[in-house]
Structures are given as structure tokens and as C-alpha cells.
Amino acid sequence: MSLIIDVGMRVSLILGLLTGLSVVVLSLVWVERKFLGRIQMRMGPMVVGPYGLLQPVADAIKLVAKEDLLSPWVDRIVYWIAPLAVFIPSFMIWVTIPISRDIVIRNMDMGLFYIIAFSVLSIVGLVAAGWASSNKYAVLGGFRAAAQLISYEIPLIMAVLGVAMLAQSLNLQEIVNQQDTYVYALVQPLGLLIFFIAGLAEIGRTPFDIHPAESEVVGGPFVEYSGAHWSIFFLAEYINTFAVAALTVLMFLGGWLLPGLSGGAITTVGVLVFFAKTYLVILIIFWFRGTFPRLRIDQLMSFGWKMLVPLSFLNIILTGCYMFYGWPAWLMSIISVTILASVFWLVSKRMNNTKKEYTVHIYKPESLEVKNAG
Amino acid sequence: MSLAGIVFYILAVISISMVGVLVLITTNYDLSLAETVFYILAAISLVGALGVVATRNVIYASFLLLTSLMGVASIYLLLLAEFLALVQILIYGGAVIIVILFFIMLTRVHEVKSITDNSQKPFAFITSLLVFGLLLAGILNSNIEVGERSSVPFTELGTSLFTQWAVPFEVASLVLLIALIGAIVIARPKEDE
């Protein structure tokens, strides 16, 4: 009997997490539309509910009530499973993400490793969705997703490793507790930037939304998806966005810790602090979406491999020296900021360079004609 | 109406989380529960593995391969080898993606069903029979001790990997590095193009 109660309790905990995440996603949709509207000098949603607060609910009802459109050449089984393969890993990550001290479903010693391991799995779903749609744009989108996510996985893991080295732990609770004197963003600004950029690429948000790029591959792997199937992808995307923001907060911005907050209040007020910090990071992500143009696919790949990967290795070496020789923390911050500044200088110099450089070889029409003639 | 879709997804999420919960709580109960869960997981991985060879569709095969590997990862979790389970998920998750990419590059969705038997079938049969015999003989001849399940902290694992087993570790990474450089050399475009 107690086994049934145990299983029931945990399953209901998971269902509670699912409900909570759905509510967060609804709020994110509202915040994003409102914020983008403000950036573009519009009001955003205003009609449904006060300040358009009920707009996401209306959207959700519309999505469920939509007709299920399926092309006859779609591979039914993979088409149905692919959204699950994307959604379940992104949802399972949240099992180990704490929202305050001791408020977590399961505190794992290898929490960060668990999160990285599961975030790889969702790519399978994207590629499978692209293939099952039997649409050339969808397949291209799936290819792009795989290429992008695999290349940005490396700097992401390396940035996480830097934090793990500092905290001497992969446990998220422990990492936050270590930051009570200073947050890791001060010691590792380089790591923070690498993690944030690679995280954005990992969840495929602007400026890295290469795989669902509407103007190039008309929505990528999601072309043939509609209604409930599409809404699962949508849910997963926003849960991932929230997870990247939450991880940034936990690893670099001190999680639920706040100067002046101590004692028993940490657990309760900490939830609010955590959510406030996370939503701030989310606003930065939405701000990027409203203001940045999308990268070209070759720019994305060369940026990942030629810039982020070497920088992340440099970050690891720096952190190792810092740990081994016992450098003062301020020296580490100064070195990190100096590297960042020189990288910014190099990038801006390259961007102002008017001579066009293609990393992908592009045949000019003239050269092709010559070839044909010869 | 896409209500069927919603119902399907909710049921799937619940059933998968049920399996996960069962794996995680076995330590709180006596071994009979762990045994039951083990048989469920073993059935999942075996059905997945059988499906890989039985299906004619390469994408289904790769998905079933992933199912089978995840089943094995859950068995590691059942044996409290958390690190091994996570490594299994991380590495084989990525590997299956690459496999799917090759399938997509080499096949089309309507061509998939036309893959038929070829002349290599008897050789494959003999080889797999030999491997099966070898494994069976190995398992029957070894005296595996049945001990208590105990988890090894991953810091201990890391320490022994970098002290006691440092040389094999470095050799493995060197081999990987050589493979990487080889791939770059092969994929690089010729100078005169």
C-alpha cells in the first residue's frame, strides 16, 4: 500500500511541476508579446482581459481547438513521437533545478551533468520531426538544428565546467551556496558570456534562431506541425528558455541569494528573488529578440568554432590557474574582462571591415560560365 | 480537433514519468521491487534491440536503438551507477543523432521501404551466431558475485581516473584527437579548387 502512495505522491509532484511550468510558459508568452510590442512602439495584446493578461490562455484554447492538419506523405509514428522527444528532456531538466534553498524535486550531486546529458536528447526530436515531415524545408531545418546544437554544446559544457571547478561541485544547491561572498559573474564574466551565448544558440532563440528561420526554411522542423503537436514544441521551447535563464541565475548571479538576506528568510523570500532574477535574464533574451538580426548559418558555425570554443578553453585554463596558484579573485575578474574587451575590439574591427569574406565558398556566376565554356 | 493529440501527449508524459519514479524509489524498498523494475527495463531494452533488426525503416531502427540504450541507462541507474547512466545518455544520444543524419542524407522517406535483403544475409547470420555463442560461453563460465548495490561518489571516480588510470585515459583522448584531425584532413577542400 505504501508503495502506491509513494509512487502516487511523486507522480503528483511531477504533474505539479508540469502545471507550474505551463503557467510559467503562459506568463512568458505574455511578457514576450508585451515587451516586443513596447520595443516596436505598440501596445501589445490589450483586448483579452486586463492588459491582455488572458491572451495566452485564449491562444492555448485556440491551439487545442485547431484542426489537426496532416499531409498524406507524413510518417505518422515518428511525427507523433518527435514532439515528445523534444519535450520530455526539456521537462526532465527541471527535476533538479532548485528555485530556492531546499525547494527542489530531487537534489542531485551531478545536477549540472544531468542537465547537460538530457539537453542533448532533445536534438533527436528536432531532427526526427524534420525527417518525418517529409518536407525539404523541414529536413533542412532539422540538419541546421543538429549542426548548431552539436557545435554549441562544447562551449556550453566548458563554461559550465569553469563554474564547477570554482564551486568544486556539480550540485546546483552547493554552487549557489558557494556564492554567498561574491557571485561568480564577478569572477567569470567570460564564462557568463560564453554560457549565455551558447545557451541562446542551444535553445535556438534570436540571434541564433537558424533552424526555425521563417524567411529561409519557413519554420524549419515545425513546418508541417499544427495544433496540439506544434504546441508541444512551443511549450518545450519556452521551458528551455526559462531553464537557460534559471541556470544563468543559479550559476553566475547567485540564485536566490541577495545581500542582506539571511537566516530562515532565504528559503521563502529566496523564491521571489530567484524568480525576479530569472525574469530579468528572460527580459534580456526577449530584448535580443526584438533588436538583433539573425545570423547567417556560416557565420553561426564560424562564430561557434573559431570564437566560442577557443575562448571557453581559455576560460578553463584561466580558472585552473586561479584555483591552482590561489590568485586573488579580483585578478581573475580583471583578466577575464581584459579578454572580453579585446574580443569585442577584434569583433568590431572585423565587422567594420568592408571587404566581404565568406567562410563558405560561393561560386560567382562569372566563374561558373567560364567553367562551362572550358 | 487535436484533442487526441493532447490526450496522447499527457498520457505519454505520465507513463514515462511513472517508469522514472519507479527506477528512483527502488532504494527505499526491498529487492523484490528492484527486481520487478529490472524486468520491465530489460523488456524495454530487449524489445528495442529486437525492433532495430526487425524493422525495415532505418529511422524507426534508430529510434528503437535509442529506446534500447535508454533502457540500459535506466538499468545502470537501478544499480546506482548514476555517472555511467548519464554518460550513456549523453554519448549515445549524440551518436543516434549522427546516425539519423546519415540516414537522412542517404535515403528518402518513400525509398525507405524498398530496402530489401541482400546477399550478405548468411554471413551476418553466422557472425551474429558466433558472437552470441562467445558471449553466452563467457557469461556461463564467469562467476559473477551478487553483492549489495552501492553508489560510488563521482569525485572518487574522477580521482581514480586521473591518478590510477591516467595513462589509459590519456591514450584514449589521444586516439580521439587523432581521429578528429584525420576527419578534418579528409573533409578539407583541395587547395587548387
Coordinates of C-alpha atoms in Angstrom, one line a residue, chain A residues 69-373:
Chain A
L69 CA -3.7 19.0 -40.4
L70 CA -1.5 16.1 -41.6
S71 CA 0.0 15.8 -45.1
P72 CA -0.6 12.3 -46.6
W73 CA 3.1 11.7 -47.1
V74 CA 4.0 12.4 -43.4
D75 CA 5.4 9.4 -41.5
R76 CA 2.7 9.1 -38.8
I77 CA 4.6 7.4 -36.0
V78 CA 7.7 9.5 -35.9
Y79 CA 5.6 12.6 -36.5
W80 CA 3.7 11.8 -33.2
I81 CA 6.7 10.9 -31.2
A82 CA 9.0 13.7 -32.2
P83 CA 7.3 16.4 -30.1
L84 CA 7.6 14.1 -27.1
A85 CA 11.3 13.5 -27.8
V86 CA 11.8 17.3 -27.6
F87 CA 9.5 18.0 -24.7
I88 CA 10.4 15.2 -22.2
P89 CA 14.2 16.1 -21.9
S90 CA 13.4 19.8 -21.5
F91 CA 10.9 19.0 -18.9
M92 CA 13.1 16.5 -17.1
I93 CA 15.8 19.1 -16.6
W94 CA 13.5 20.9 -14.2
V95 CA 13.5 18.0 -11.8
T96 CA 16.9 19.1 -10.5
I97 CA 16.7 22.9 -10.8
P98 CA 16.2 24.4 -7.4
I99 CA 14.0 27.5 -7.1
S100 CA 15.2 28.3 -3.6
R101 CA 17.2 26.7 -0.8
D102 CA 15.9 23.1 -0.5
I103 CA 13.0 23.8 -2.8
V104 CA 13.7 21.2 -5.4
I105 CA 12.2 17.9 -6.5
R106 CA 15.4 15.9 -6.4
N107 CA 18.7 17.4 -5.4
M108 CA 21.4 15.5 -7.3
D109 CA 25.1 15.5 -6.8
M110 CA 25.6 15.5 -10.5
G111 CA 22.8 18.0 -11.3
L112 CA 24.7 20.0 -13.9
F113 CA 25.9 16.9 -15.7
Y114 CA 22.4 15.5 -15.7
I115 CA 21.1 18.8 -17.2
I116 CA 23.7 18.7 -20.0
A117 CA 23.1 15.0 -20.7
F118 CA 19.4 15.5 -21.2
S119 CA 19.7 18.7 -23.2
V120 CA 21.4 16.7 -25.9
L121 CA 18.5 14.3 -26.3
S122 CA 16.0 17.0 -27.5
I123 CA 18.0 17.4 -30.7
V124 CA 17.0 13.8 -31.7
G125 CA 13.4 15.0 -31.6
L126 CA 14.1 18.1 -33.8
V127 CA 15.9 16.0 -36.4
A128 CA 13.2 13.3 -36.4
A129 CA 10.5 16.0 -36.7
G130 CA 12.3 17.3 -39.8
W131 CA 12.6 13.9 -41.3
A132 CA 9.0 12.8 -40.5
S133 CA 7.5 15.9 -42.1
S134 CA 8.9 14.8 -45.5
N135 CA 9.3 18.4 -46.5
K136 CA 12.6 19.7 -47.8
Y137 CA 12.5 22.8 -45.6
A138 CA 11.8 20.7 -42.5
V139 CA 14.7 18.4 -43.3
L140 CA 17.0 21.4 -43.8
G141 CA 15.8 22.8 -40.5
G142 CA 16.5 19.5 -38.8
F143 CA 20.0 19.5 -40.3
R144 CA 20.6 23.0 -39.1
A145 CA 19.3 22.2 -35.6
A146 CA 21.7 19.3 -35.4
A147 CA 24.7 21.2 -36.7
Q148 CA 24.0 24.2 -34.5
L149 CA 23.2 22.3 -31.3
I150 CA 26.2 20.0 -31.5
S151 CA 28.7 22.8 -32.1
Y152 CA 27.3 25.0 -29.3
E153 CA 27.2 22.1 -26.9
I154 CA 31.0 22.3 -26.5
P155 CA 31.4 25.9 -25.3
L156 CA 28.3 25.4 -23.1
I157 CA 29.8 22.4 -21.3
M158 CA 33.1 24.2 -21.0
A159 CA 31.5 27.3 -19.4
V160 CA 29.7 25.0 -17.0
L161 CA 33.0 23.3 -16.2
G162 CA 34.5 26.6 -15.2
V163 CA 31.8 27.1 -12.6
A164 CA 32.0 23.5 -11.4
M165 CA 35.7 24.0 -10.9
L166 CA 35.2 27.1 -8.8
A167 CA 32.5 25.5 -6.7
Q168 CA 34.2 22.1 -6.6
S169 CA 30.7 20.6 -7.1
L170 CA 28.1 19.8 -9.8
N171 CA 25.3 20.2 -7.3
L172 CA 23.3 23.3 -8.1
Q173 CA 22.4 23.9 -4.4
E174 CA 26.1 23.7 -3.5
I175 CA 27.0 26.1 -6.3
V176 CA 24.6 28.7 -5.1
N177 CA 25.7 28.3 -1.5
Q178 CA 29.3 28.9 -2.6
Q179 CA 28.3 32.3 -4.0
D180 CA 27.4 33.9 -0.7
T181 CA 30.5 36.2 -0.6
Y182 CA 30.6 37.1 -4.2
V183 CA 28.7 35.9 -7.3
Y184 CA 30.5 34.0 -9.9
A185 CA 29.6 36.6 -12.6
L186 CA 32.3 38.8 -11.0
V187 CA 35.0 36.2 -11.2
Q188 CA 34.0 34.7 -14.5
P189 CA 32.5 37.4 -16.8
L190 CA 33.9 35.5 -19.7
G191 CA 32.3 32.2 -18.6
L192 CA 29.0 34.0 -18.1
L193 CA 29.0 35.5 -21.6
I194 CA 30.0 32.2 -23.2
F195 CA 27.3 30.3 -21.3
F196 CA 24.7 32.9 -22.2
I197 CA 25.5 33.0 -25.9
A198 CA 25.9 29.2 -26.2
G199 CA 22.6 28.8 -24.2
L200 CA 20.8 31.1 -26.6
A201 CA 22.1 29.0 -29.5
E202 CA 21.2 25.8 -27.7
I203 CA 17.5 26.9 -27.4
G204 CA 17.5 28.4 -30.8
R205 CA 16.4 31.9 -30.0
T206 CA 17.3 35.1 -31.8
P207 CA 20.0 35.9 -33.0
F208 CA 20.5 32.1 -33.3
D209 CA 17.1 31.0 -34.5
I210 CA 18.7 29.5 -37.6
H211 CA 16.7 26.2 -37.6
P212 CA 13.2 27.7 -37.4
A213 CA 14.2 30.7 -39.5
E214 CA 10.9 31.8 -41.2
S215 CA 12.5 33.7 -44.1
E216 CA 14.9 30.9 -45.0
V217 CA 13.4 27.5 -44.1
V218 CA 9.8 28.7 -43.4
G219 CA 9.8 27.4 -39.8
G220 CA 12.3 24.5 -40.1
P221 CA 11.3 21.2 -38.4
F222 CA 7.9 22.7 -37.5
V223 CA 6.6 23.4 -41.0
E224 CA 4.1 20.5 -41.1
Y225 CA 3.1 20.7 -37.4
S226 CA -0.1 22.3 -36.2
G227 CA -2.4 22.3 -33.3
A228 CA -1.5 20.1 -30.3
H229 CA 1.6 18.7 -31.9
W230 CA 3.0 22.2 -32.5
S231 CA 2.0 23.4 -29.1
I232 CA 4.3 20.7 -27.5
F233 CA 7.3 22.1 -29.4
F234 CA 6.2 25.6 -28.4
L235 CA 6.0 24.5 -24.7
A236 CA 9.4 22.9 -24.9
E237 CA 11.0 26.0 -26.5
Y238 CA 9.7 28.2 -23.7
I239 CA 10.6 25.8 -20.9
N240 CA 14.1 25.6 -22.4
T241 CA 14.3 29.4 -22.5
F242 CA 13.3 29.6 -18.8
A243 CA 15.8 26.8 -18.0
V244 CA 18.7 28.7 -19.6
A245 CA 17.7 31.9 -17.8
A246 CA 17.4 30.0 -14.5
L247 CA 20.8 28.2 -15.0
T248 CA 22.4 31.6 -15.7
V249 CA 21.0 32.9 -12.5
L250 CA 21.9 29.9 -10.4
M251 CA 25.5 29.5 -11.7
F252 CA 26.6 33.1 -12.2
L253 CA 24.2 35.5 -10.5
G254 CA 23.9 33.9 -7.1
G255 CA 20.5 32.2 -7.4
W256 CA 18.2 33.0 -4.5
L257 CA 20.9 34.8 -2.6
L258 CA 20.7 38.6 -2.0
P259 CA 22.9 40.8 0.1
G260 CA 21.3 41.4 3.4
L261 CA 19.1 38.3 3.2
S262 CA 19.9 35.7 5.7
G263 CA 18.6 33.1 8.1
G264 CA 15.2 31.4 7.6
A265 CA 14.0 34.1 5.3
I266 CA 16.3 32.8 2.5
T267 CA 14.0 29.9 1.7
T268 CA 10.8 31.8 1.4
V269 CA 12.0 35.2 0.1
G270 CA 14.6 33.4 -2.0
V271 CA 11.8 32.1 -4.3
L272 CA 10.9 35.7 -5.1
V273 CA 14.5 36.7 -5.5
F274 CA 15.1 33.8 -7.8
F275 CA 12.1 34.5 -10.0
A276 CA 12.9 38.2 -10.1
K277 CA 16.5 37.5 -11.3
T278 CA 15.3 34.9 -13.8
Y279 CA 12.7 37.1 -15.3
L280 CA 15.3 39.9 -15.7
V281 CA 17.5 37.5 -17.7
I282 CA 14.5 36.5 -19.7
L283 CA 13.8 40.1 -20.5
I284 CA 17.4 40.4 -21.8
I285 CA 16.7 37.4 -24.1
F286 CA 13.5 39.0 -25.3
W287 CA 15.3 42.3 -25.8
F288 CA 17.8 40.4 -28.1
R289 CA 14.9 39.0 -30.0
G290 CA 13.4 42.5 -30.5
T291 CA 16.6 44.2 -31.6
F292 CA 19.1 41.7 -33.1
P293 CA 19.1 40.4 -36.7
R294 CA 19.5 36.7 -37.3
L295 CA 23.0 35.3 -38.1
R296 CA 23.7 33.5 -41.3
I297 CA 24.3 29.8 -40.9
D298 CA 28.0 30.0 -41.9
Q299 CA 28.5 33.0 -39.5
L300 CA 26.9 31.0 -36.8
M301 CA 29.2 28.0 -37.3
S302 CA 32.4 30.0 -37.6
F303 CA 31.5 32.1 -34.6
G304 CA 30.9 28.9 -32.6
W305 CA 34.1 27.1 -33.6
K306 CA 36.5 29.9 -34.1
M307 CA 35.5 32.2 -31.3
L308 CA 33.5 30.5 -28.5
V309 CA 35.3 27.2 -28.4
P310 CA 38.8 28.7 -28.0
L311 CA 37.5 31.3 -25.6
S312 CA 35.9 28.6 -23.5
F313 CA 39.1 26.6 -23.4
L314 CA 40.9 29.8 -22.4
N315 CA 38.4 30.2 -19.6
I316 CA 39.0 26.7 -18.3
I317 CA 42.8 27.3 -18.3
L318 CA 42.4 30.6 -16.5
T319 CA 40.1 29.0 -13.9
G320 CA 42.6 26.2 -13.4
C321 CA 45.5 28.7 -12.8
Y322 CA 43.3 30.6 -10.5
M323 CA 42.4 27.5 -8.5
F324 CA 45.9 26.1 -8.5
Y325 CA 48.0 29.2 -7.7
G326 CA 45.4 30.7 -5.4
W327 CA 45.2 34.0 -7.3
P328 CA 43.1 36.7 -5.7
A329 CA 39.6 36.9 -7.1
W330 CA 39.9 40.4 -8.4
L331 CA 42.9 39.4 -10.6
M332 CA 40.7 36.8 -12.2
S333 CA 38.0 39.3 -12.9
I334 CA 40.5 41.8 -14.4
I335 CA 42.0 39.1 -16.7
S336 CA 38.5 38.0 -17.8
V337 CA 37.3 41.5 -18.5
T338 CA 40.5 42.3 -20.5
I339 CA 40.0 39.2 -22.6
L340 CA 36.3 40.2 -23.2
A341 CA 37.3 43.7 -24.2
S342 CA 40.0 42.5 -26.6
V343 CA 37.4 40.1 -28.2
F344 CA 34.9 42.9 -28.5
W345 CA 37.6 45.1 -30.2
L346 CA 38.5 42.3 -32.6
V347 CA 34.9 41.6 -33.5
S348 CA 34.0 45.3 -34.1
K349 CA 37.2 45.7 -36.2
R350 CA 36.1 42.7 -38.3
M351 CA 32.5 44.0 -38.6
N352 CA 33.7 47.4 -39.8
N353 CA 35.9 45.7 -42.4
T354 CA 34.1 46.3 -45.7
K355 CA 35.9 43.6 -47.6
K356 CA 33.5 40.6 -47.7
E357 CA 34.8 37.3 -46.5
Y358 CA 32.9 34.1 -47.0
T359 CA 33.7 31.1 -44.9
V360 CA 31.6 29.0 -47.3
H361 CA 32.9 29.0 -50.8
I362 CA 30.4 30.8 -53.0
Y363 CA 30.8 30.3 -56.8
K364 CA 30.2 33.6 -58.6
P365 CA 28.2 33.4 -61.8
E366 CA 31.2 34.5 -64.0
S367 CA 33.4 31.7 -62.8
L368 CA 30.7 29.1 -63.5
E369 CA 30.3 30.4 -67.0
V370 CA 34.0 30.1 -67.6
K371 CA 33.9 26.6 -66.3
N372 CA 31.1 25.6 -68.7
A373 CA 32.9 27.2 -71.6

